[in-house]
Short mmCIF file of C-alpha atoms and ligand atoms in Angstrom, two decimals:
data_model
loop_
_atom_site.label_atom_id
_atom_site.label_comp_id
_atom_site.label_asym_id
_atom_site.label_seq_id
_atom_site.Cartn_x
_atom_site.Cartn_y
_atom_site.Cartn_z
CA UNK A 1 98.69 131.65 107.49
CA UNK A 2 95.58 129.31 108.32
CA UNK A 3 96.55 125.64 110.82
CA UNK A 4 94.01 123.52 110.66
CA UNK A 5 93.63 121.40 114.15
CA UNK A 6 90.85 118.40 113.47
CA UNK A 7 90.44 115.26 114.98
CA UNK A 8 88.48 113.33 117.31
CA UNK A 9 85.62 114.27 120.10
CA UNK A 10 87.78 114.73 123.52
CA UNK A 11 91.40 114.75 121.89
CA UNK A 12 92.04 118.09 123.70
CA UNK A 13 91.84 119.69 120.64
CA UNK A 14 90.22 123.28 121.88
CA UNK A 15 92.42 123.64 124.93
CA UNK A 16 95.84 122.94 122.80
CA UNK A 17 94.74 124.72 119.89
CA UNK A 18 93.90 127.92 122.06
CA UNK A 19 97.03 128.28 123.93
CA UNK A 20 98.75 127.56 120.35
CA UNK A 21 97.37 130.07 118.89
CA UNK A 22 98.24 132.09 121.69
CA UNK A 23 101.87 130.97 121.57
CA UNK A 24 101.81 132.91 117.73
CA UNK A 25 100.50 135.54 117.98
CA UNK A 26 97.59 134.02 115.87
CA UNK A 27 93.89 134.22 116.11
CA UNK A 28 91.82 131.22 117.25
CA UNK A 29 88.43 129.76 116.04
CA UNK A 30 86.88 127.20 118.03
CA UNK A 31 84.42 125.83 115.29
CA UNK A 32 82.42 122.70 117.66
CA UNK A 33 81.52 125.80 119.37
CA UNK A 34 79.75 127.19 116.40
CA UNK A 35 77.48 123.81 116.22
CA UNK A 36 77.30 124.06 119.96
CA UNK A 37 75.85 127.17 120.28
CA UNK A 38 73.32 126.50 117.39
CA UNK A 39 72.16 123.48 119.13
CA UNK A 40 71.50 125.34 122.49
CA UNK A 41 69.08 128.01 120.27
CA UNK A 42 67.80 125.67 118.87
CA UNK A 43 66.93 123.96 122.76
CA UNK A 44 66.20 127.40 124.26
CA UNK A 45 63.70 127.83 121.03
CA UNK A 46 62.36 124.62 121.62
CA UNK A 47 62.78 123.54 118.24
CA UNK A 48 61.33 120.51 116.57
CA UNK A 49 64.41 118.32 116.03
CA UNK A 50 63.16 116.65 113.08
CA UNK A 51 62.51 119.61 111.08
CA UNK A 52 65.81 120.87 109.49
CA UNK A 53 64.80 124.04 108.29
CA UNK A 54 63.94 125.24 111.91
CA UNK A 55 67.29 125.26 112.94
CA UNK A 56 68.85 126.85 109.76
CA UNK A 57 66.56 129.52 110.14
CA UNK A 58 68.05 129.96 113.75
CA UNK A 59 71.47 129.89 112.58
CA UNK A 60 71.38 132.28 109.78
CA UNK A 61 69.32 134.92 112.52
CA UNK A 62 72.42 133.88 115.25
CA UNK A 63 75.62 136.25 115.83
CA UNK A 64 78.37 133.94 117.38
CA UNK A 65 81.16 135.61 118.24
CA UNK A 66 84.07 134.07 119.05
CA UNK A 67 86.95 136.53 118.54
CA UNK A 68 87.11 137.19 122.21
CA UNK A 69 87.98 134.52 125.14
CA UNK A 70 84.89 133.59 125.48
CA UNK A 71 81.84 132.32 123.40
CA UNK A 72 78.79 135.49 122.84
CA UNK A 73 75.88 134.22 121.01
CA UNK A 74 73.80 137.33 120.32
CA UNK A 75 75.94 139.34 123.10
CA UNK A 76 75.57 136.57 125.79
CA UNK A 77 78.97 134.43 127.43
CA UNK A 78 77.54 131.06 126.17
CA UNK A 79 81.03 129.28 126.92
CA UNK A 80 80.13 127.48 130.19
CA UNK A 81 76.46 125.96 128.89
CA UNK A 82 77.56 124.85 125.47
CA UNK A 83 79.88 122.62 126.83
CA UNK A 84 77.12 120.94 129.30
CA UNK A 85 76.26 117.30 128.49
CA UNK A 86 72.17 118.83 128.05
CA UNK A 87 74.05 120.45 124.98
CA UNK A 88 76.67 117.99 124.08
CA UNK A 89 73.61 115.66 123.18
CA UNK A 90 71.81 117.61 120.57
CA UNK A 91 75.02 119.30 118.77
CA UNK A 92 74.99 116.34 116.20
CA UNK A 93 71.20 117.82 115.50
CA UNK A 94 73.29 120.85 113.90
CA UNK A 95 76.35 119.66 112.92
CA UNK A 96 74.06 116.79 110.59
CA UNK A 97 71.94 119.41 109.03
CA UNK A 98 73.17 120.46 105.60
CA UNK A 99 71.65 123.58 105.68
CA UNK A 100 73.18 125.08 109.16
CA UNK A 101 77.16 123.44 108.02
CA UNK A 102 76.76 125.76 104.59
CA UNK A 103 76.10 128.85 107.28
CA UNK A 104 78.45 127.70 110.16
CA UNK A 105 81.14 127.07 106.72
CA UNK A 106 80.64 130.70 105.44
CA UNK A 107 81.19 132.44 108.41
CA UNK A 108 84.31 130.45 109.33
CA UNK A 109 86.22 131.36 106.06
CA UNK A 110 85.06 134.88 106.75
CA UNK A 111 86.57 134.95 110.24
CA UNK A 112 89.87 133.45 108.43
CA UNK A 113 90.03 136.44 106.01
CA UNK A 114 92.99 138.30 106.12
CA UNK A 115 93.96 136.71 109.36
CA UNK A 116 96.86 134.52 110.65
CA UNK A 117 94.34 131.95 112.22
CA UNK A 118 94.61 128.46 114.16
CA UNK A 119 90.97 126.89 113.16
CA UNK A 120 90.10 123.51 115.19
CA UNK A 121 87.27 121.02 114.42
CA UNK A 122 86.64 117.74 112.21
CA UNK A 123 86.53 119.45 108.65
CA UNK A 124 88.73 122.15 108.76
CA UNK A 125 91.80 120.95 106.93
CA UNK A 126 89.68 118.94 104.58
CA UNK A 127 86.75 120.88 103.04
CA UNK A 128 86.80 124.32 104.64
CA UNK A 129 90.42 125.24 104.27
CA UNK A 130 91.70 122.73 101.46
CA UNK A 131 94.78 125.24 100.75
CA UNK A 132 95.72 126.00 104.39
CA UNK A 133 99.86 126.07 104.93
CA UNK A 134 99.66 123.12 107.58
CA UNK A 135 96.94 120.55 108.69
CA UNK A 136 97.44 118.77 111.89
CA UNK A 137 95.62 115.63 113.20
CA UNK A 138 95.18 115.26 116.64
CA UNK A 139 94.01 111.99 118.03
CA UNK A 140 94.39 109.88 121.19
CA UNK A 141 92.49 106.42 122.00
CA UNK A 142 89.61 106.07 122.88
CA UNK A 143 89.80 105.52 126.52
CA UNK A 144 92.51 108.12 126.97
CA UNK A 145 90.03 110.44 125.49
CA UNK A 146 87.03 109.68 127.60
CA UNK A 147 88.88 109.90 130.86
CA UNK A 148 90.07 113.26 129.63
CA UNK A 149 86.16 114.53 129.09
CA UNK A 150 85.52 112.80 132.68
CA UNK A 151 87.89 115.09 134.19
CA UNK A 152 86.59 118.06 131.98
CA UNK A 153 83.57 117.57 133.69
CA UNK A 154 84.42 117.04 136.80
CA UNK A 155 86.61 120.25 137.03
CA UNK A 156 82.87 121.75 135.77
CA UNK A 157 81.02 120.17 138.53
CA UNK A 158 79.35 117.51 136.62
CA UNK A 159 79.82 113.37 137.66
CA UNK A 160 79.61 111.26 135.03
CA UNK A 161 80.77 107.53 134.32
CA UNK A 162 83.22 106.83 132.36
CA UNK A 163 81.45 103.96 130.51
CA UNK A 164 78.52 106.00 129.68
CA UNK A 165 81.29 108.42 128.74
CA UNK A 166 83.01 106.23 126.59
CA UNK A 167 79.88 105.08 124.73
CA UNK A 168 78.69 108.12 123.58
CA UNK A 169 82.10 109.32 122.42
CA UNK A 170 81.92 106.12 120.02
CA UNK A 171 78.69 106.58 119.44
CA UNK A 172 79.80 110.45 118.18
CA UNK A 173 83.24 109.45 116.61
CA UNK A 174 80.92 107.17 114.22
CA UNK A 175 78.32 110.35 113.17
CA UNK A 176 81.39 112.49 112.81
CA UNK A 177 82.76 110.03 110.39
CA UNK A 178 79.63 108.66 108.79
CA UNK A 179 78.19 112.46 107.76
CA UNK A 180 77.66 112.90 104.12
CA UNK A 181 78.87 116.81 105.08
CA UNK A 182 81.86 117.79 106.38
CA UNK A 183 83.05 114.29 108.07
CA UNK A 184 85.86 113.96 110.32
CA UNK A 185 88.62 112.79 108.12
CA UNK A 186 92.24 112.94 108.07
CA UNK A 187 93.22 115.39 105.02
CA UNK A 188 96.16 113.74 103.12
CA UNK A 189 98.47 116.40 103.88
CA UNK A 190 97.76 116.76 107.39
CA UNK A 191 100.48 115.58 110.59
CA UNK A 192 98.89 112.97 112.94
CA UNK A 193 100.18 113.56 116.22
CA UNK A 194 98.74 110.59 118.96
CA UNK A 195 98.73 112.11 122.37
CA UNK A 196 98.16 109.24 124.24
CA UNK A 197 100.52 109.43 127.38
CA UNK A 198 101.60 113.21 126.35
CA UNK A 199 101.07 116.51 128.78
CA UNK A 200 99.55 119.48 127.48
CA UNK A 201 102.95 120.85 127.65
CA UNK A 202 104.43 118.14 124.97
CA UNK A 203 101.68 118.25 122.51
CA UNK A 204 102.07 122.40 122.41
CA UNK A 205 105.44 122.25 122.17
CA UNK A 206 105.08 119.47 119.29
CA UNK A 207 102.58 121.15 117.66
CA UNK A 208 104.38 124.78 117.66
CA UNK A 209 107.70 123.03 116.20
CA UNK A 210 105.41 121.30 113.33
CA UNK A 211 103.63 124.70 112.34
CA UNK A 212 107.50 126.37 112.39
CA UNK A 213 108.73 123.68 109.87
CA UNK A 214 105.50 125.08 107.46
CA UNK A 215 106.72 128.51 108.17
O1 LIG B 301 84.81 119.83 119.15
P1 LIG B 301 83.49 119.76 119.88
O2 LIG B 301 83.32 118.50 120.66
O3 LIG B 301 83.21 120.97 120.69
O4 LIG B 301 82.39 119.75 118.73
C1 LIG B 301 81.03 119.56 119.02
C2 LIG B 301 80.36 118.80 117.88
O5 LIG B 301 80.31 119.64 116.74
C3 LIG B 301 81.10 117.53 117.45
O6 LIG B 301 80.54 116.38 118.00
C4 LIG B 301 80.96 117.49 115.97
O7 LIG B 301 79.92 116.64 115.62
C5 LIG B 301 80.55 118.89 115.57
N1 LIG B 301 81.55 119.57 114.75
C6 LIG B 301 81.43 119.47 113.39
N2 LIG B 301 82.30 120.15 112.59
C7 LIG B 301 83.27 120.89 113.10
C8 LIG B 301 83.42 120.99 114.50
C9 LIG B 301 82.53 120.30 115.31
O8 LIG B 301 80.56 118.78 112.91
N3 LIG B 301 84.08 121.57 112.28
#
């Protein structure tokens, strides 16, 4: 069985979709971590930003591994650094280039074969798993989302406002929608579920009764 989990930048998507797939017994791919990790290659390689084929080059030579708990890229625990704001600011650099989403694509529906699997990003229900049993889309506002990646942060050791916050999460939530590849969309099929106001605790237990009625 393959849930899809998209939505948003900062709609808790990773955290909830980890401990859901936890809750089933399924496996879980975290697929911003994919572009993540590219984009921190392709900073540790220096790359020129402008030049597309640089980084595609780096992602077809990359092993990511995320079957574990934690994020390897070519054997190293890359979990803590892809999720600075240094990174966060070039990952649209990778998830924008053509070339590195037809890669980052391939290897996801290979991870998915022959495995139960909860798979979170922006294009998952739409163009990577069109068939998948159930599609969820998890959203909150804006604001409720930004204070969320404040705290994130925070808990990481990093102060940052929440206005600059806020701004680059629309600034993001635009890109994601706007690509000509793999946009952030709602797929037609898929549940919205608006956390605004929810704990943790709610949206699991929301989300494990909705995959149960797809059973
Ligand atoms: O979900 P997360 O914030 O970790 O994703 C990092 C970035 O990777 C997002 O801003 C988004 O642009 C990109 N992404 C994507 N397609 C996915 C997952 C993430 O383009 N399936």
């Amino acid at each position: 069985m393959i849930v899809t989990i998209d939505g948003p930048a900062g709609a808790g998507k990773s955290s909830i979709s980890r401990r859901l797939a936890d809750a089933l017994g399924f496996a879980f791919l975290d697929t911003g971590a994919m572009y993540r990790a590219v984009a921190l290659l392709g900073l540790r390689a220096e790359v020129d930003w402008e030049n597309a084929n640089q980084l595609v080059e780096l992602a077809r030579s990359a092993i990511i591994d995320l079957s574990g708990q934690v994020v390897l890229l070519n054997g190293e625990d890359v979990s803590e650094e892809i999720r600075t704001q240094r990174v966060t600011a070039v990952t649209r650099f990778a998830a924008n280039n053509v070339g590195v989403r037809e890669q980052l694509v391939q290897q996801q529906r290979t991870f998915a074969d022959a495995l139960d699997i909860v798979t979170e990003g922006r294009d998952q229900g739409t163009l990577v798993f069109p068939h998948a049993e159930c599609k969820i889309y998890l959203t909150a506002s804006p604001e409720e989302r930004a204070r969320r990646r404040v705290n994130d942060l925070a808990a990481r050791g990093e102060t940052v406002e929440f206005q600059k916050i806020l701004q680059q999460q629309t600034a993001r939530d635009q890109e994601d929608m706007q690509r000509d590849v793999g946009p952030l969309l709602k797929a037609d099929d898929a549940i919205e579920v608006l956390t605004d106001g929810m704990s943790e605790e709610d949206v699991l237990q929301t989300l494990i009764k909705i995959v149960r009625r797809c059973q």
